[in-house]
PDB file of C-alpha atoms in Angstrom:
ATOM      1  CA  UNK A  42      41.069 -70.046 -16.193  1.00 72.00           C
ATOM      2  CA  UNK A  43      39.863 -66.575 -16.086  1.00 74.00           C
ATOM      3  CA  UNK A  44      37.080 -65.585 -18.625  1.00 74.00           C
ATOM      4  CA  UNK A  45      35.766 -62.074 -19.082  1.00 76.00           C
ATOM      5  CA  UNK A  46      32.203 -61.489 -17.730  1.00 70.00           C
ATOM      6  CA  UNK A  47      30.332 -61.612 -21.048  1.00 72.00           C
ATOM      7  CA  UNK A  48      32.088 -64.911 -22.106  1.00 76.00           C
ATOM      8  CA  UNK A  49      31.401 -66.523 -18.632  1.00 71.00           C
ATOM      9  CA  UNK A  50      27.946 -67.938 -18.989  1.00 67.00           C
ATOM     10  CA  UNK A  51      28.172 -69.962 -15.656  1.00 66.00           C
ATOM     11  CA  UNK A  52      28.999 -67.051 -13.376  1.00 64.00           C
ATOM     12  CA  UNK A  53      27.972 -67.559  -9.713  1.00 62.00           C
ATOM     13  CA  UNK A  54      27.965 -65.519  -6.545  1.00 58.00           C
ATOM     14  CA  UNK A  55      31.550 -66.317  -5.778  1.00 60.00           C
ATOM     15  CA  UNK A  56      32.847 -65.168  -9.210  1.00 57.00           C
ATOM     16  CA  UNK A  57      30.843 -61.967  -8.864  1.00 59.00           C
ATOM     17  CA  UNK A  58      31.919 -60.822  -5.473  1.00 59.00           C
ATOM     18  CA  UNK A  59      31.024 -57.215  -4.590  1.00 54.00           C
ATOM     19  CA  UNK A  60      33.052 -54.839  -2.538  1.00 54.00           C
ATOM     20  CA  UNK A  61      32.237 -55.407   1.190  1.00 54.00           C
ATOM     21  CA  UNK A  62      31.901 -51.640   1.804  1.00 53.00           C
ATOM     22  CA  UNK A  63      29.467 -51.160  -1.036  1.00 53.00           C
ATOM     23  CA  UNK A  64      27.295 -54.002   0.306  1.00 50.00           C
ATOM     24  CA  UNK A  65      27.298 -52.694   3.922  1.00 51.00           C
ATOM     25  CA  UNK A  66      26.282 -49.230   2.669  1.00 51.00           C
ATOM     26  CA  UNK A  67      23.419 -50.785   0.743  1.00 48.00           C
ATOM     27  CA  UNK A  68      22.354 -52.770   3.769  1.00 49.00           C
ATOM     28  CA  UNK A  69      22.650 -50.103   6.472  1.00 50.00           C
ATOM     29  CA  UNK A  70      21.631 -46.900   4.723  1.00 49.00           C
ATOM     30  CA  UNK A  71      18.133 -45.483   4.813  1.00 52.00           C
ATOM     31  CA  UNK A  72      16.068 -45.785   1.717  1.00 48.00           C
ATOM     32  CA  UNK A  73      14.254 -42.472   1.709  1.00 50.00           C
ATOM     33  CA  UNK A  74      14.881 -40.420  -1.324  1.00 51.00           C
ATOM     34  CA  UNK A  75      13.171 -37.134  -0.345  1.00 63.00           C
ATOM     35  CA  UNK A  76      16.182 -34.858  -0.740  1.00 69.00           C
ATOM     36  CA  UNK A  77      14.626 -32.390  -3.179  1.00 75.00           C
ATOM     37  CA  UNK A  78      11.490 -32.228  -1.136  1.00 78.00           C
ATOM     38  CA  UNK A  79      13.420 -31.408   2.089  1.00 75.00           C
ATOM     39  CA  UNK A  80      15.355 -28.714   0.266  1.00 78.00           C
ATOM     40  CA  UNK A  81      12.249 -27.172  -0.942  1.00 81.00           C
ATOM     41  CA  UNK A  82      10.741 -27.157   2.598  1.00 82.00           C
ATOM     42  CA  UNK A  83      14.020 -25.594   3.934  1.00 81.00           C
ATOM     43  CA  UNK A  84      13.865 -22.882   1.282  1.00 81.00           C
ATOM     44  CA  UNK A  85      10.332 -21.885   2.483  1.00 84.00           C
ATOM     45  CA  UNK A  86      11.049 -21.900   6.134  1.00 84.00           C
ATOM     46  CA  UNK A  87      11.607 -18.363   7.304  1.00 86.00           C
ATOM     47  CA  UNK A  88      13.473 -19.170  10.446  1.00 87.00           C
ATOM     48  CA  UNK A  89      16.046 -21.287   8.524  1.00 86.00           C
ATOM     49  CA  UNK A  90      16.448 -18.681   5.879  1.00 87.00           C
ATOM     50  CA  UNK A  91      17.136 -16.065   8.574  1.00 88.00           C
ATOM     51  CA  UNK A  92      19.928 -18.405  10.049  1.00 87.00           C
ATOM     52  CA  UNK A  93      21.354 -18.882   6.582  1.00 86.00           C
ATOM     53  CA  UNK A  94      21.581 -15.014   6.138  1.00 88.00           C
ATOM     54  CA  UNK A  95      23.143 -14.652   9.622  1.00 88.00           C
ATOM     55  CA  UNK A  96      25.749 -17.386   8.940  1.00 86.00           C
ATOM     56  CA  UNK A  97      26.487 -15.961   5.502  1.00 87.00           C
ATOM     57  CA  UNK A  98      27.122 -12.516   6.808  1.00 89.00           C
ATOM     58  CA  UNK A  99      29.063 -13.482   9.871  1.00 87.00           C
ATOM     59  CA  UNK A 100      29.695 -17.172  10.781  1.00 83.00           C
ATOM     60  CA  UNK A 101      30.493 -16.259  14.353  1.00 85.00           C
ATOM     61  CA  UNK A 102      26.935 -15.195  15.137  1.00 85.00           C
ATOM     62  CA  UNK A 103      25.708 -18.785  14.980  1.00 86.00           C
ATOM     63  CA  UNK A 104      28.291 -21.249  16.291  1.00 88.00           C
ATOM     64  CA  UNK A 105      28.029 -24.772  14.827  1.00 87.00           C
ATOM     65  CA  UNK A 106      26.128 -23.662  11.732  1.00 87.00           C
ATOM     66  CA  UNK A 107      27.533 -23.556   8.270  1.00 87.00           C
ATOM     67  CA  UNK A 108      26.168 -22.920   4.760  1.00 86.00           C
ATOM     68  CA  UNK A 109      27.293 -25.023   1.853  1.00 85.00           C
ATOM     69  CA  UNK A 110      25.918 -24.376  -1.618  1.00 82.00           C
ATOM     70  CA  UNK A 111      22.963 -22.476  -0.104  1.00 81.00           C
ATOM     71  CA  UNK A 112      22.064 -25.362   2.353  1.00 84.00           C
ATOM     72  CA  UNK A 113      22.256 -25.000   6.106  1.00 86.00           C
ATOM     73  CA  UNK A 114      24.187 -27.501   8.204  1.00 88.00           C
ATOM     74  CA  UNK A 115      24.476 -27.816  11.917  1.00 89.00           C
ATOM     75  CA  UNK A 116      27.742 -29.510  13.058  1.00 89.00           C
ATOM     76  CA  UNK A 117      27.849 -31.216   9.578  1.00 87.00           C
ATOM     77  CA  UNK A 118      24.273 -32.388   9.654  1.00 87.00           C
ATOM     78  CA  UNK A 119      21.453 -31.146   7.313  1.00 85.00           C
ATOM     79  CA  UNK A 120      19.095 -28.761   9.066  1.00 86.00           C
ATOM     80  CA  UNK A 121      15.417 -29.222   8.315  1.00 87.00           C
ATOM     81  CA  UNK A 122      12.327 -27.358   9.471  1.00 85.00           C
ATOM     82  CA  UNK A 123      10.944 -28.462  12.784  1.00 85.00           C
ATOM     83  CA  UNK A 124       7.457 -28.350  11.204  1.00 85.00           C
ATOM     84  CA  UNK A 125       8.545 -30.369   8.187  1.00 84.00           C
ATOM     85  CA  UNK A 126       5.959 -32.997   7.001  1.00 84.00           C
ATOM     86  CA  UNK A 127       8.942 -35.206   6.297  1.00 84.00           C
ATOM     87  CA  UNK A 128       9.830 -35.700   9.931  1.00 86.00           C
ATOM     88  CA  UNK A 129       7.293 -38.600  10.554  1.00 88.00           C
ATOM     89  CA  UNK A 130       8.636 -40.319   7.498  1.00 87.00           C
ATOM     90  CA  UNK A 131      12.213 -39.927   8.608  1.00 87.00           C
ATOM     91  CA  UNK A 132      11.279 -41.229  12.135  1.00 89.00           C
ATOM     92  CA  UNK A 133       9.421 -44.199  10.634  1.00 89.00           C
ATOM     93  CA  UNK A 134      12.460 -44.906   8.286  1.00 86.00           C
ATOM     94  CA  UNK A 135      15.006 -44.780  11.159  1.00 86.00           C
ATOM     95  CA  UNK A 136      12.834 -46.684  13.660  1.00 87.00           C
ATOM     96  CA  UNK A 137      10.266 -48.960  12.213  1.00 84.00           C
ATOM     97  CA  UNK A 138      11.856 -50.333   9.055  1.00 82.00           C
ATOM     98  CA  UNK A 139      14.160 -53.370   9.023  1.00 82.00           C
ATOM     99  CA  UNK A 140      17.123 -51.065   9.054  1.00 78.00           C
ATOM    100  CA  UNK A 141      15.746 -49.258  12.206  1.00 78.00           C
ATOM    101  CA  UNK A 142      14.911 -52.542  13.826  1.00 85.00           C
ATOM    102  CA  UNK A 143      12.592 -50.912  16.389  1.00 83.00           C
ATOM    103  CA  UNK A 144      15.675 -49.768  18.371  1.00 84.00           C
ATOM    104  CA  UNK A 145      15.030 -47.694  21.512  1.00 84.00           C
ATOM    105  CA  UNK A 146      15.266 -43.918  21.752  1.00 86.00           C
ATOM    106  CA  UNK A 147      19.057 -43.622  21.951  1.00 89.00           C
ATOM    107  CA  UNK A 148      20.019 -45.803  19.003  1.00 90.00           C
ATOM    108  CA  UNK A 149      17.191 -44.287  16.864  1.00 89.00           C
ATOM    109  CA  UNK A 150      18.322 -40.826  17.809  1.00 91.00           C
ATOM    110  CA  UNK A 151      21.992 -41.491  17.171  1.00 91.00           C
ATOM    111  CA  UNK A 152      21.353 -42.914  13.737  1.00 90.00           C
ATOM    112  CA  UNK A 153      19.112 -40.045  12.834  1.00 90.00           C
ATOM    113  CA  UNK A 154      21.381 -37.403  14.338  1.00 89.00           C
ATOM    114  CA  UNK A 155      24.357 -38.636  12.240  1.00 89.00           C
ATOM    115  CA  UNK A 156      22.695 -37.096   9.202  1.00 86.00           C
ATOM    116  CA  UNK A 157      19.963 -34.614  10.077  1.00 88.00           C
ATOM    117  CA  UNK A 158      19.136 -32.019  12.662  1.00 88.00           C
ATOM    118  CA  UNK A 159      15.994 -30.021  13.570  1.00 89.00           C
ATOM    119  CA  UNK A 160      15.056 -27.988  16.640  1.00 87.00           C
ATOM    120  CA  UNK A 161      13.358 -30.339  19.168  1.00 90.00           C
ATOM    121  CA  UNK A 162      14.673 -33.467  17.461  1.00 91.00           C
ATOM    122  CA  UNK A 163      15.212 -35.315  20.760  1.00 93.00           C
ATOM    123  CA  UNK A 164      11.718 -34.708  21.915  1.00 94.00           C
ATOM    124  CA  UNK A 165      10.334 -35.885  18.591  1.00 93.00           C
ATOM    125  CA  UNK A 166      12.319 -39.103  18.522  1.00 92.00           C
ATOM    126  CA  UNK A 167      11.364 -39.860  22.198  1.00 93.00           C
ATOM    127  CA  UNK A 168       7.651 -39.276  21.568  1.00 93.00           C
ATOM    128  CA  UNK A 169       7.718 -41.461  18.432  1.00 92.00           C
ATOM    129  CA  UNK A 170       9.468 -44.238  20.165  1.00 90.00           C
ATOM    130  CA  UNK A 171       7.102 -44.063  23.129  1.00 89.00           C
ATOM    131  CA  UNK A 172       4.116 -44.066  20.850  1.00 90.00           C
ATOM    132  CA  UNK A 173       5.335 -47.134  18.842  1.00 88.00           C
ATOM    133  CA  UNK A 174       2.886 -49.906  19.498  1.00 87.00           C
ATOM    134  CA  UNK A 175       5.140 -52.646  18.512  1.00 86.00           C
ATOM    135  CA  UNK A 176       7.914 -51.480  20.932  1.00 82.00           C
ATOM    136  CA  UNK A 177       5.459 -50.938  23.799  1.00 81.00           C
ATOM    137  CA  UNK A 178       4.020 -54.483  23.450  1.00 81.00           C
ATOM    138  CA  UNK A 179       7.459 -56.292  22.940  1.00 77.00           C
ATOM    139  CA  UNK A 180       9.984 -54.447  25.026  1.00 72.00           C
ATOM    140  CA  UNK A 181      11.437 -56.359  27.869  1.00 69.00           C
ATOM    141  CA  UNK A 182      10.153 -54.156  30.639  1.00 66.00           C
ATOM    142  CA  UNK A 183       6.562 -54.542  29.403  1.00 56.00           C
ATOM    143  CA  UNK A 184       6.520 -58.273  29.440  1.00 60.00           C
ATOM    144  CA  UNK A 185       5.170 -60.145  32.482  1.00 66.00           C
ATOM    145  CA  UNK A 186       7.724 -62.033  34.585  1.00 70.00           C
ATOM    146  CA  UNK A 187       7.845 -65.803  34.402  1.00 73.00           C
ATOM    147  CA  UNK A 188       5.954 -67.765  36.946  1.00 76.00           C
ATOM    148  CA  UNK A 189       7.522 -69.468  39.956  1.00 81.00           C
ATOM    149  CA  UNK A 190       8.789 -72.855  39.021  1.00 83.00           C
ATOM    150  CA  UNK A 191       7.478 -75.616  41.276  1.00 86.00           C
ATOM    151  CA  UNK A 192       8.404 -79.356  41.000  1.00 87.00           C
ATOM    152  CA  UNK A 193       5.611 -81.678  39.934  1.00 85.00           C
ATOM    153  CA  UNK A 194       4.499 -84.376  42.355  1.00 87.00           C
ATOM    154  CA  UNK A 195       6.060 -87.795  41.593  1.00 89.00           C
ATOM    155  CA  UNK A 196       3.396 -90.040  40.092  1.00 89.00           C
ATOM    156  CA  UNK A 197       2.576 -93.403  41.835  1.00 91.00           C
ATOM    157  CA  UNK A 198       1.694 -95.377  38.629  1.00 91.00           C
ATOM    158  CA  UNK A 199       2.393 -95.293  34.916  1.00 90.00           C
ATOM    159  CA  UNK A 200       0.221 -92.785  32.902  1.00 89.00           C
ATOM    160  CA  UNK A 201      -1.001 -91.191  36.128  1.00 89.00           C
ATOM    161  CA  UNK A 202       0.422 -87.877  35.085  1.00 87.00           C
ATOM    162  CA  UNK A 203       1.016 -86.604  31.586  1.00 86.00           C
ATOM    163  CA  UNK A 204       2.918 -83.399  30.716  1.00 82.00           C
ATOM    164  CA  UNK A 205       3.219 -81.510  27.549  1.00 85.00           C
ATOM    165  CA  UNK A 206       5.566 -78.612  26.759  1.00 83.00           C
ATOM    166  CA  UNK A 207       4.156 -75.988  24.530  1.00 81.00           C
ATOM    167  CA  UNK A 208       6.502 -73.871  22.529  1.00 81.00           C
ATOM    168  CA  UNK A 209       5.119 -70.642  21.319  1.00 70.00           C
TER     169      UNK A 209
END
């Protein structure tokens, strides 16, 4: 029998199901909340302000760029300054956090490029991934190949040979 939430004292996970889309957004979205800081940096960048003026006067002068509520976008992505101090934080968020999963260059770049753009972005992402110590130590190409498997000699008596498998 259905009971309204406040009356149902024994509610469990099944009776409180969330919308799947809402959960996937919570799990797969970055957690940085530096929006106001980024907008302030953009407002102080002379190059971006010049592009905003050009696009506002004549949108055809800068193809791909658009201005919405005073904010510059390139192909629908927020444009930030290439000298922004937030870039290392963004790179870390999209690469080194559990959401980023220490993905390689291409996956990190695609996730980041879906939302944000700055001049030299590919180079920045490539250098960040190359400099990631964890990735360099654990990537497949950096690990040494397994040794050549050789059969063990057949022992002649009981307890003549003892083998142990170490699992690390």
